[in-house]
XYZ file of C-alpha atoms in Angstrom:
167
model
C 98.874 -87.118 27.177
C 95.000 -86.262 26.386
C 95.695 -88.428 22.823
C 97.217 -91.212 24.381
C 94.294 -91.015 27.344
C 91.285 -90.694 25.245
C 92.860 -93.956 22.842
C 93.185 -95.868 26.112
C 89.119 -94.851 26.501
C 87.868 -95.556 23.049
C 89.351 -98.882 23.013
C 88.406 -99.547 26.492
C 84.920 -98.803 25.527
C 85.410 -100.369 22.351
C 86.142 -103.455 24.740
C 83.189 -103.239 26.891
C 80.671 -102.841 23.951
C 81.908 -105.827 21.959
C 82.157 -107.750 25.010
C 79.188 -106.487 26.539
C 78.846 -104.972 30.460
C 78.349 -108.386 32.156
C 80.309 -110.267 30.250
C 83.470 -108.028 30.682
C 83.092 -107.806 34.367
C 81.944 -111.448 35.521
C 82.251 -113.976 33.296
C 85.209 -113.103 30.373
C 88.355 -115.299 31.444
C 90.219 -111.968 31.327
C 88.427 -110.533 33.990
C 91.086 -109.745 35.976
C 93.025 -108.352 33.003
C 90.248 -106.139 32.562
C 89.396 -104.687 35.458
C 93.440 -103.743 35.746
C 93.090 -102.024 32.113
C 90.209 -100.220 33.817
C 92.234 -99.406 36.781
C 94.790 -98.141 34.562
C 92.427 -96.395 32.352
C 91.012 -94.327 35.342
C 94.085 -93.831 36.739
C 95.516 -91.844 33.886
C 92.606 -90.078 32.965
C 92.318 -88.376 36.706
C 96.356 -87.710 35.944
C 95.464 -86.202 32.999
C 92.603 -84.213 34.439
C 95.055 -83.219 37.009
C 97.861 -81.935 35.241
C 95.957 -79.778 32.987
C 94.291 -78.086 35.708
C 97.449 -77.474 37.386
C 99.244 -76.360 34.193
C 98.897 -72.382 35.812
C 100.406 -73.653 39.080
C 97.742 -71.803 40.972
C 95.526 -74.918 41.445
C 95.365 -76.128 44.609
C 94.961 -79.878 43.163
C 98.346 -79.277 42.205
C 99.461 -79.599 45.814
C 97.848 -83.400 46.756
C 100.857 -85.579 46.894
C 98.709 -88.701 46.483
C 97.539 -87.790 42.968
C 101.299 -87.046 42.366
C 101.982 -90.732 43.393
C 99.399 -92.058 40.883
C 101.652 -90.426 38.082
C 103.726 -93.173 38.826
C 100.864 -95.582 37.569
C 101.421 -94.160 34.441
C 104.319 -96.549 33.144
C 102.222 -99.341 34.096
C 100.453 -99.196 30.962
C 103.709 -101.048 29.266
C 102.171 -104.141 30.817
C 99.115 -103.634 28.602
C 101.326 -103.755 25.739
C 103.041 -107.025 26.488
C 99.859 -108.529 27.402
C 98.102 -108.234 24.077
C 101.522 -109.558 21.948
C 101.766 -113.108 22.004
C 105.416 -113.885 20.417
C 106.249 -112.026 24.286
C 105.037 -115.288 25.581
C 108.982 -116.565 25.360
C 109.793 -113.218 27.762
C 107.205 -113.715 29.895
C 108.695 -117.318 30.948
C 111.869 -115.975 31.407
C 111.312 -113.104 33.566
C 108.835 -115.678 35.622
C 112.008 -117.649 35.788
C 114.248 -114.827 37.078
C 111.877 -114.011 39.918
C 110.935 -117.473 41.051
C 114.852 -117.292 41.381
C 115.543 -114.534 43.337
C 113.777 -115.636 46.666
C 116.241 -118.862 46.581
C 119.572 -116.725 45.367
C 118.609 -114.251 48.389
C 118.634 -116.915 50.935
C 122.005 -118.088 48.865
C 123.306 -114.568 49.357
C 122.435 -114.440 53.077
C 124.275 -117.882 54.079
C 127.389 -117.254 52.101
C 127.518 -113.886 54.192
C 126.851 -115.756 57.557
C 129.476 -118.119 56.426
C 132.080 -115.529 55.820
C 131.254 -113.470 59.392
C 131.244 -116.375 61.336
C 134.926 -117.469 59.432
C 135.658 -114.044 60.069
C 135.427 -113.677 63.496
C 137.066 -117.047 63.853
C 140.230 -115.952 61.674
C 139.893 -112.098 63.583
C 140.314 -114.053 66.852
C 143.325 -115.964 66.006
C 145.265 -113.082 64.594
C 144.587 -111.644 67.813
C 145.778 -114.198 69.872
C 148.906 -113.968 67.341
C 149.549 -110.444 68.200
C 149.383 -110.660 71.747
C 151.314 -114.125 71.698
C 154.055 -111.867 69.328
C 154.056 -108.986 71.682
C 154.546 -111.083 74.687
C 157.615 -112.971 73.473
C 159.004 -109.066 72.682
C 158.832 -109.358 68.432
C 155.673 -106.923 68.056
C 154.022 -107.314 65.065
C 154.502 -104.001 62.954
C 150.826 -102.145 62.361
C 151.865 -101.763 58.785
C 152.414 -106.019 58.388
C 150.540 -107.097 56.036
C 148.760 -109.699 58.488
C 147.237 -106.306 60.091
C 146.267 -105.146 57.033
C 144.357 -108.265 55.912
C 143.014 -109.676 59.106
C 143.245 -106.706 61.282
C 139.629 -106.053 61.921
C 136.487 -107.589 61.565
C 135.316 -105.557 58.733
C 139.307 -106.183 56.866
C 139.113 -110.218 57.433
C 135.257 -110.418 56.032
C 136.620 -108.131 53.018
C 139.538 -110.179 52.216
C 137.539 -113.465 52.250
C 134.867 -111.844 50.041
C 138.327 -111.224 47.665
C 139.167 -114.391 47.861
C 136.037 -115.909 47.010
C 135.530 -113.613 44.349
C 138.684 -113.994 42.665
């Protein structure tokens, strides 16, 4: 971890001295590219700092649950990687693809669900009516029929229209 931390430095300050200080804060159109590789940067150095002065477990920075949290941070620094290689470019579209997706295949998700309770109450309701209509003439409808078993319940008529949707 300290090699991997201390290259994530150098090259930070690498960054800042070629750019120079103003220019890599305020007015580089990577700005906000750079302040999250600084974020990053930080991040994993305190980590760093952290772990090795917990290594004898008798540290009592070992026990602050927050700095355990910014471990996590840690596998951000992937994103750095696909940032800097261009032929990801093709990825990047994708996955912007995929996600601008999933808000409209969530809303999909939720009316194909409302579809299938409100079908299932409606089916649930007749197969009641059926059984009591059954039971009054004096042919009761066995609990083992396979009527019950499909359509017997809520829950058992919303299942066996999600079957036959999905095949």
């Amino acid at each position: 971890d300290w090699v991997f931390c201390v290259l994530f430095i150098i090259e930070l300050c690498l960054r800042m001295w070629g750019y120079g200080w103003r220019h890599f804060w305020l007015n580089n159109e990577d700005r906000a590219w750079n302040i999250f590789d600084f974020a990053i940067v930080l991040l994993s150095t305190v980590d760093t700092i952290v772990a090795t002065a917990d290594e004898g477990g008798e540290s009592p920075l070992g026990n602050i649950s927050v700095l355990r949290v910014i471990r996590v941070v840690r596998i951000v620094r992937v994103l750095r990687v696909i940032r800097v290689m261009k032929f990801f470019s093709d990825l990047r579209i994708l996955l912007s693809a995929i996600f601008s997706t999933v808000k409209t295949a969530s809303f999909a998700f939720v009316l194909i669900m409302l579809i299938m309770y409100v079908f299932g109450i409606a089916i649930t309701q007749l197969v009641a009516e059926y059984v009591k209509e059954q039971a009054a003439s004096g042919t009761p409808l066995a609990a083992e029929s396979d009527m019950m078993f499909f359509f017997g319940g809520l829950f058992h008529t919303i299942f066996t229209l999600f079957m036959t949707i999905a095949g």
